[in-house]
Amino acid sequence: MGFDPRILIVAPDDTLVGPLCQGLDALGWTTVTARSLPAALATLADLPVEAAIVDARAVGIEATIAALRESVLPRRLPVMAMGGDAGAQPPTTADIAMATPPHAVQAALRLEHLVRAAIAEEEMGQREATFADRGAPLPKVAVDSSPLRILAAGKPDHRFLALSNALVARGCDVVAAPTPYTAFDYLHERPFDAAILWGAEDHAPALSIAAGMKRNTRLYHIPVVLYLRGSGEINLGELYNRGFADVAAADSDETETADRVVALAQGHRRHQGVRKALESARGSGLTDPTTGLFTPELFAAHLARISGGARARRRPLSVCVLRVAETEAVVQARAGGWLDRALPQIGAMVSRLIRTEDTAARLSADVFALALPATPAAAGRIAAERIAAVIGCTAFDAGPDRSPFVVEFEVGTAEAVSDESPAAVLERASRDVGSR
């Protein structure tokens, strides 16, 4: 296996970021270090790294970050700056600026968010071009300008209250929920841009809230931050499985944690605006009228565009096909016409469960396709199976005097290879359905 780094480190020495690099490497975020800007630019030319961490103590940090980003266009390069006056850098200089290096798990979670946000921005530009080419330009995304709405769930604690106060000082509308029951009451009553869950002595309430949100298609994408008593409690595998967007130890500075929560909330709100813009395209005749998903023709056109974009940006691209499995319950529901009634709802659930940068299509009545940019095949299968699992938690009406039925999917995945046509990738994903 060749050297495949994900993060570029630009630092004159290891005194500041060395321990963080070791932590990221241990977590699978392989790093490569450049000691100068020329060396960094040469690395970016040779390796498709996903993000950069820059030692902000160096002279000319703004020019360095600008040069790094320009060198990888049209790919967007997220940048995390650390040390020196990083916290005082203008917001446009670095995506995240920290005075001291964070815990490696915290850095990994934030880098994951930054990378996906950059990919979403790239995808939105390509999506606008696809619709414009077909005579139905997407409307401009109107982002909600009201105060960010943050749910703070957990028992009162002076550290948790300090974080809430820091968010209020940044203009956020913070709603406190002392128990999981009140948290879900609020989540179902009003929209939120982010949720903070206090770990306290017992993690069970926080983990139950997170798990419940990930089983709900409307709440699935709300970023959830776990606020722990100490950094020693962090378990990366558990956090990823639970779907947390970030984690913070209570001994970290609450102002920095508040900034991270605000950034997540702002990103979620922007992505909601993108989703609304896509939903507005339903009347264009280019999307499936009952689900809002791409039609086969629109999906083929867009897949061709993003295939070219993936090659230009040196990013992977996966295509997944989800076909309703012919279980006994589905066969009976199909015979009675109840599956046909449920399929529009199922398609709408698919549209809500995909990430902002992903594209979903309805290829036929009960076959759906996903285009997943910057996603290798293994990760694409995991994403598709998660979507299938969430939909599998929903019971659909099977008619009077019959128990509701659930829907299972057969999943197929294929990753685009060099010079392969988009149609060939989709065909390989279709052949993979039910093969495992």
Coordinates of C-alpha atoms in Angstrom, one line a residue:
M1 CA 0.0 0.0 0.0
G2 CA 1.4 3.4 -0.9
F3 CA 1.7 6.5 1.3
D4 CA -1.8 8.1 1.3
P5 CA -1.7 11.1 3.7
R6 CA -4.9 13.0 4.5
I7 CA -3.6 16.1 6.3
L8 CA -0.7 18.4 5.3
I9 CA 1.2 19.9 8.2
V10 CA 3.0 23.2 7.4
A11 CA 5.3 24.0 10.4
P12 CA 9.0 24.9 10.7
D13 CA 9.4 22.3 13.6
D14 CA 7.5 19.9 15.7
T15 CA 7.4 21.8 19.0
L16 CA 3.8 23.0 18.5
V17 CA 2.0 20.4 16.3
G18 CA 4.2 17.4 16.7
P19 CA 2.1 15.7 19.4
L20 CA -1.1 16.5 17.5
C21 CA 0.4 14.8 14.3
Q22 CA 1.2 11.7 16.3
G23 CA -2.4 11.6 17.6
L24 CA -3.9 12.1 14.2
D25 CA -1.7 9.4 12.7
A26 CA -2.9 7.0 15.4
L27 CA -6.5 7.8 14.5
G28 CA -5.9 7.1 10.8
W29 CA -5.6 10.7 9.7
T30 CA -2.2 10.2 8.2
T31 CA -0.1 13.4 8.1
V32 CA 2.7 14.6 5.9
T33 CA 4.9 17.5 7.1
A34 CA 6.3 20.4 5.0
R35 CA 8.9 22.7 6.7
S36 CA 8.4 25.6 4.2
L37 CA 5.8 27.0 1.8
P38 CA 7.7 25.7 -1.3
A39 CA 7.8 22.2 0.2
A40 CA 4.1 22.5 1.0
L41 CA 3.2 23.5 -2.5
A42 CA 5.2 20.6 -3.9
T43 CA 3.4 18.2 -1.6
L44 CA 0.0 19.5 -2.7
A45 CA 1.0 19.1 -6.3
D46 CA 1.9 15.4 -5.7
L47 CA -0.6 14.3 -3.1
P48 CA -4.4 15.0 -2.9
V49 CA -4.4 15.8 0.8
E50 CA -7.8 16.7 2.2
A51 CA -6.9 19.6 4.6
A52 CA -4.0 21.5 6.0
I53 CA -2.8 22.5 9.5
V54 CA -0.6 25.5 9.6
D55 CA 1.7 26.7 12.4
A56 CA 0.5 30.3 12.7
R57 CA 3.7 31.5 14.4
A58 CA 5.3 31.7 11.0
V59 CA 5.7 35.1 9.3
G60 CA 3.2 35.8 6.5
I61 CA 0.6 33.3 7.6
E62 CA -2.1 35.0 5.6
A63 CA -0.1 34.8 2.4
T64 CA 0.9 31.2 3.1
I65 CA -2.7 30.1 3.5
A66 CA -3.8 32.0 0.4
A67 CA -1.0 30.3 -1.6
L68 CA -1.9 26.8 -0.4
R69 CA -5.6 27.3 -1.4
E70 CA -4.8 28.7 -4.8
S71 CA -2.5 25.9 -5.6
V72 CA -5.2 23.2 -5.4
L73 CA -8.0 25.0 -7.3
P74 CA -10.7 24.0 -8.3
R75 CA -10.5 21.9 -5.1
R76 CA -11.2 23.7 -1.9
L77 CA -8.6 23.2 0.9
P78 CA -9.8 23.6 4.5
V79 CA -7.2 25.1 6.7
M80 CA -6.7 24.9 10.5
A81 CA -4.3 27.5 12.0
M82 CA -2.6 27.0 15.4
G83 CA -0.4 28.9 17.7
G84 CA 0.8 32.5 17.9
D85 CA -2.0 34.9 17.1
A86 CA -4.1 32.3 15.4
G87 CA -7.1 33.2 17.5
A88 CA -6.9 36.8 16.3
Q89 CA -6.6 35.9 12.6
P90 CA -9.4 37.4 10.3
P91 CA -12.2 34.8 9.8
T92 CA -11.3 34.6 6.0
T93 CA -7.7 33.5 6.7
A94 CA -8.3 30.1 8.2
D95 CA -11.4 28.0 8.6
I96 CA -10.5 27.4 12.3
A97 CA -7.9 29.2 14.4
M98 CA -6.8 27.9 17.7
A99 CA -4.2 29.3 20.1
T100 CA -3.2 25.8 21.3
P101 CA -3.5 22.4 19.6
P102 CA -6.6 20.5 20.6
H103 CA -7.0 16.9 21.6
A104 CA -6.4 14.7 18.5
V105 CA -10.0 13.4 18.6
Q106 CA -11.3 16.9 18.7
A107 CA -9.1 17.9 15.7
A108 CA -10.2 14.8 13.8
L109 CA -13.9 15.6 14.2
R110 CA -13.4 19.2 13.3
L111 CA -11.3 18.3 10.2
E112 CA -14.0 15.9 9.1
H113 CA -16.6 18.6 9.3
L114 CA -14.4 21.1 7.4
V115 CA -13.6 18.6 4.7
R116 CA -17.3 17.7 4.2
A117 CA -18.2 21.4 4.2
A118 CA -15.6 22.1 1.5
I119 CA -16.9 19.2 -0.6
A120 CA -20.5 20.5 -0.2
E121 CA -19.4 23.9 -1.5
E122 CA -17.8 22.3 -4.5
E123 CA -20.9 20.2 -5.2
M124 CA -23.3 23.1 -5.0
G125 CA -21.4 24.9 -7.8
Q126 CA -21.6 21.9 -10.0
R127 CA -25.3 21.3 -9.2
E128 CA -26.1 24.9 -10.1
A129 CA -24.3 24.4 -13.4
T130 CA -26.3 21.2 -14.1
F131 CA -29.6 22.9 -13.6
A132 CA -28.6 26.0 -15.5
D133 CA -27.6 23.8 -18.5
R134 CA -31.1 22.3 -18.6
G135 CA -32.8 25.7 -18.5
A136 CA -33.9 25.6 -14.9
P137 CA -31.4 27.6 -12.8
L138 CA -31.6 27.1 -9.1
P139 CA -32.7 30.1 -7.0
K140 CA -30.1 31.9 -4.9
V141 CA -29.7 30.3 -1.5
A142 CA -31.4 32.5 1.1
V143 CA -29.8 31.8 4.5
D144 CA -31.9 32.4 7.6
S145 CA -30.5 35.5 9.3
S146 CA -32.3 35.0 12.7
P147 CA -30.2 34.1 15.8
L148 CA -28.8 30.6 15.7
R149 CA -30.9 28.2 17.8
I150 CA -28.9 25.9 20.1
L151 CA -30.4 23.1 22.2
A152 CA -28.4 22.6 25.5
A153 CA -29.4 19.3 27.0
G154 CA -28.2 18.1 30.4
K155 CA -28.3 18.7 34.1
P156 CA -27.3 22.2 35.2
D157 CA -23.6 22.4 35.9
H158 CA -21.4 25.6 36.2
R159 CA -19.2 24.5 33.3
F160 CA -22.2 23.7 31.1
L161 CA -23.8 27.0 32.1
A162 CA -20.6 28.8 31.2
L163 CA -20.7 27.4 27.7
S164 CA -24.4 28.4 27.4
N165 CA -23.5 31.9 28.5
A166 CA -20.7 32.1 26.0
L167 CA -23.1 31.1 23.2
V168 CA -25.7 33.7 24.3
A169 CA -22.9 36.3 24.2
R170 CA -22.4 35.4 20.6
G171 CA -26.0 36.1 19.8
C172 CA -27.3 32.5 19.9
D173 CA -30.8 31.6 21.2
V174 CA -30.0 28.8 23.7
V175 CA -32.8 26.5 24.9
A176 CA -32.0 24.4 28.0
A177 CA -33.4 20.9 28.4
P178 CA -32.6 19.2 31.7
T179 CA -33.8 15.7 30.6
P180 CA -33.9 13.6 27.4
Y181 CA -37.7 13.9 27.4
T182 CA -37.7 17.7 27.4
A183 CA -34.9 17.7 24.8
F184 CA -37.1 15.7 22.4
D185 CA -40.1 17.8 23.1
Y186 CA -38.2 20.9 22.1
L187 CA -36.6 19.1 19.1
H188 CA -40.1 18.2 17.7
E189 CA -41.6 21.6 18.5
R190 CA -39.0 23.9 16.9
P191 CA -36.0 23.8 14.5
F192 CA -32.5 23.9 15.9
D193 CA -29.1 24.6 14.3
A194 CA -27.1 22.5 16.7
A195 CA -27.4 20.6 20.0
I196 CA -25.0 20.4 22.9
L197 CA -25.2 17.3 25.2
W198 CA -23.6 17.4 28.6
G199 CA -21.8 14.2 29.5
A200 CA -21.8 14.8 33.3
E201 CA -21.2 11.8 35.5
D202 CA -23.5 9.6 33.5
H203 CA -23.2 9.6 29.7
A204 CA -26.4 7.6 29.2
P205 CA -28.8 10.5 28.8
A206 CA -26.6 12.3 26.3
L207 CA -26.0 9.1 24.3
S208 CA -29.7 8.3 24.2
I209 CA -30.5 11.7 22.8
A210 CA -27.9 11.4 20.1
A211 CA -29.1 7.9 19.2
G212 CA -32.7 9.1 19.0
M213 CA -31.7 12.0 16.8
K214 CA -29.9 9.7 14.4
R215 CA -33.0 7.5 14.1
N216 CA -35.1 10.5 13.0
T217 CA -34.9 11.6 9.4
R218 CA -35.8 15.2 10.3
L219 CA -33.2 15.5 13.1
Y220 CA -30.5 13.3 11.5
H221 CA -28.3 16.1 10.2
I222 CA -28.4 18.5 13.2
P223 CA -24.8 18.7 14.4
V224 CA -24.5 17.2 17.9
V225 CA -21.6 18.2 20.2
L226 CA -20.7 16.1 23.3
Y227 CA -19.4 18.2 26.2
L228 CA -17.4 15.9 28.5
R229 CA -16.0 16.4 32.0
G230 CA -12.5 15.6 30.9
S231 CA -10.5 14.7 27.7
G232 CA -9.6 11.3 29.1
E233 CA -13.1 10.1 28.5
I234 CA -12.9 10.5 24.8
N235 CA -13.4 7.3 22.7
L236 CA -13.2 8.0 19.0
G237 CA -14.9 4.8 17.8
E238 CA -17.9 5.4 20.0
L239 CA -18.2 9.0 19.0
Y240 CA -18.2 8.3 15.3
N241 CA -20.7 5.5 15.8
R242 CA -23.0 7.8 17.7
G243 CA -22.8 10.5 15.0
F244 CA -21.3 13.3 17.0
A245 CA -20.1 16.3 15.0
D246 CA -17.6 17.4 17.7
V247 CA -16.5 16.7 21.2
A248 CA -15.2 19.1 23.8
A249 CA -13.7 18.5 27.3
A250 CA -15.1 20.7 30.0
D251 CA -11.6 21.8 31.0
S252 CA -11.2 23.4 27.6
D253 CA -11.8 27.2 27.2
E254 CA -15.6 27.7 26.8
T255 CA -15.1 30.6 24.4
E256 CA -13.2 28.4 22.0
T257 CA -15.8 25.6 22.4
A258 CA -18.6 28.2 21.8
D259 CA -16.9 29.3 18.6
R260 CA -16.8 25.7 17.4
V261 CA -20.5 25.2 18.1
V262 CA -21.4 28.4 16.3
A263 CA -19.3 27.3 13.3
L264 CA -21.2 24.0 13.2
A265 CA -24.6 25.7 13.6
Q266 CA -23.8 28.1 10.8
G267 CA -22.7 25.3 8.5
H268 CA -25.9 23.4 9.2
R269 CA -28.0 26.5 8.5
R270 CA -26.2 27.0 5.2
H271 CA -26.7 23.4 4.2
Q272 CA -30.4 23.7 5.0
G273 CA -30.6 26.6 2.6
V274 CA -29.0 24.5 -0.1
R275 CA -31.6 21.8 0.5
K276 CA -34.4 24.3 0.3
A277 CA -33.0 25.6 -3.0
L278 CA -33.0 22.0 -4.4
E279 CA -36.5 21.5 -3.1
S280 CA -37.6 24.6 -5.0
A281 CA -36.6 22.9 -8.2
R282 CA -39.5 20.4 -7.9
G283 CA -41.6 22.5 -10.2
S284 CA -39.0 22.6 -12.9
G285 CA -40.0 19.2 -14.3
L286 CA -36.4 18.0 -13.8
T287 CA -37.0 16.2 -10.5
D288 CA -39.3 13.4 -9.4
P289 CA -42.6 15.3 -8.5
T290 CA -43.4 13.1 -5.5
T291 CA -40.0 12.8 -3.8
G292 CA -38.0 15.8 -5.1
L293 CA -35.2 13.3 -6.1
F294 CA -33.4 13.6 -9.4
T295 CA -35.0 11.9 -12.4
P296 CA -32.8 9.3 -14.2
E297 CA -32.1 11.8 -17.0
L298 CA -31.1 14.6 -14.6
F299 CA -29.0 12.1 -12.5
A300 CA -27.2 10.9 -15.7
A301 CA -26.4 14.5 -16.7
H302 CA -25.2 15.5 -13.2
L303 CA -23.2 12.3 -12.7
A304 CA -21.3 13.1 -15.9
R305 CA -20.4 16.5 -14.5
I306 CA -19.3 15.4 -11.1
S307 CA -17.3 12.5 -12.6
G308 CA -15.3 15.1 -14.5
G309 CA -15.1 17.2 -11.3
A310 CA -13.8 14.3 -9.3
R311 CA -11.0 13.7 -11.8
A312 CA -10.1 17.4 -11.8
R313 CA -10.0 17.6 -8.0
R314 CA -8.4 14.2 -7.6
R315 CA -11.2 13.1 -5.3
P316 CA -12.9 9.6 -5.3
L317 CA -16.5 9.3 -6.4
S318 CA -18.8 6.4 -5.4
V319 CA -22.2 5.5 -6.8
C320 CA -24.7 3.4 -4.7
V321 CA -27.9 1.7 -5.8
L322 CA -30.6 0.9 -3.2
R323 CA -33.4 -1.5 -4.3
V324 CA -36.4 -2.4 -2.2
A325 CA -35.9 -6.0 -1.1
E326 CA -38.6 -8.5 -2.0
T327 CA -39.3 -9.6 1.6
E328 CA -42.6 -11.4 2.4
A329 CA -44.0 -8.2 4.0
V330 CA -43.1 -6.2 0.9
V331 CA -44.6 -8.7 -1.5
Q332 CA -47.8 -8.6 0.4
A333 CA -47.8 -4.8 0.6
R334 CA -47.0 -4.6 -3.1
A335 CA -50.0 -6.8 -4.0
G336 CA -52.3 -4.6 -2.0
G337 CA -51.0 -1.4 -3.5
W338 CA -49.6 -0.3 -0.1
L339 CA -46.0 -0.3 -1.2
D340 CA -46.8 2.1 -4.0
R341 CA -48.4 4.4 -1.4
A342 CA -45.3 4.2 0.8
L343 CA -42.7 4.7 -1.9
P344 CA -43.1 8.5 -2.2
Q345 CA -42.5 8.8 1.5
I346 CA -39.5 6.5 1.3
G347 CA -38.0 8.6 -1.5
A348 CA -38.5 11.7 0.6
M349 CA -36.8 10.1 3.5
V350 CA -33.8 9.3 1.3
S351 CA -33.6 12.9 0.2
R352 CA -33.5 14.0 3.9
L353 CA -30.9 11.4 5.0
I354 CA -28.2 12.1 2.4
R355 CA -25.5 14.6 3.1
T356 CA -25.7 18.0 1.5
E357 CA -23.0 17.1 -1.0
D358 CA -24.7 13.8 -2.1
T359 CA -27.1 13.5 -5.0
A360 CA -30.0 11.1 -4.8
A361 CA -32.2 9.9 -7.7
R362 CA -35.2 7.7 -8.3
L363 CA -34.3 5.4 -11.1
S364 CA -37.6 3.5 -11.0
A365 CA -40.5 3.1 -8.7
D366 CA -38.5 1.2 -6.0
V367 CA -34.9 1.7 -7.1
F368 CA -32.9 4.7 -5.9
A369 CA -29.3 5.8 -6.7
L370 CA -26.8 7.9 -4.8
A371 CA -23.8 9.8 -6.1
L372 CA -21.3 10.3 -3.2
P373 CA -18.5 12.8 -4.0
A374 CA -15.1 12.4 -2.3
T375 CA -16.2 9.0 -0.9
P376 CA -14.4 5.7 -1.6
A377 CA -16.5 2.5 -2.2
A378 CA -16.2 1.2 1.4
A379 CA -17.4 4.4 2.9
G380 CA -20.1 4.7 0.3
R381 CA -21.5 1.3 1.2
I382 CA -21.5 2.3 4.9
A383 CA -23.4 5.5 4.1
A384 CA -26.0 3.7 2.0
E385 CA -26.5 1.0 4.6
R386 CA -27.0 3.6 7.3
I387 CA -29.7 5.3 5.2
A388 CA -31.3 1.9 4.7
A389 CA -31.1 1.2 8.4
V390 CA -32.8 4.5 9.4
I391 CA -35.6 3.9 6.9
G392 CA -35.9 0.4 8.2
C393 CA -36.9 1.8 11.6
T394 CA -40.2 3.2 10.0
A395 CA -43.4 1.2 9.8
F396 CA -45.7 1.8 6.9
D397 CA -49.4 1.3 6.7
A398 CA -50.4 -2.1 5.2
G399 CA -54.2 -1.5 5.3
P400 CA -57.0 -2.3 7.7
D401 CA -56.6 -5.4 9.9
R402 CA -53.0 -5.8 8.8
S403 CA -49.8 -5.1 10.8
P404 CA -47.7 -2.2 9.4
F405 CA -44.7 -3.3 7.2
V406 CA -41.1 -2.2 7.1
V407 CA -38.9 -1.8 4.1
E408 CA -35.4 -3.3 3.7
F409 CA -33.0 -2.5 0.9
E410 CA -30.4 -4.4 -1.1
V411 CA -27.4 -2.2 -1.6
G412 CA -24.8 -2.1 -4.4
T413 CA -21.7 0.2 -4.6
A414 CA -19.1 1.0 -7.1
E415 CA -16.2 3.5 -7.1
A416 CA -15.4 5.4 -10.3
V417 CA -12.0 4.5 -11.8
S418 CA -9.9 6.4 -14.2
D419 CA -11.4 7.0 -17.7
E420 CA -14.6 5.0 -16.8
S421 CA -17.8 6.4 -18.1
P422 CA -20.5 7.5 -15.6
A423 CA -22.9 5.0 -17.1
A424 CA -20.4 2.2 -16.5
V425 CA -20.0 3.1 -12.8
L426 CA -23.8 3.1 -12.3
E427 CA -24.0 -0.2 -14.1
R428 CA -21.4 -1.7 -11.8
A429 CA -23.2 -0.5 -8.8
S430 CA -26.4 -2.0 -10.1
R431 CA -24.8 -5.4 -10.7
D432 CA -23.4 -5.3 -7.1
V433 CA -27.0 -5.1 -5.7
G434 CA -27.7 -8.2 -3.7
S435 CA -24.3 -9.7 -4.4
R436 CA -23.3 -9.8 -0.7

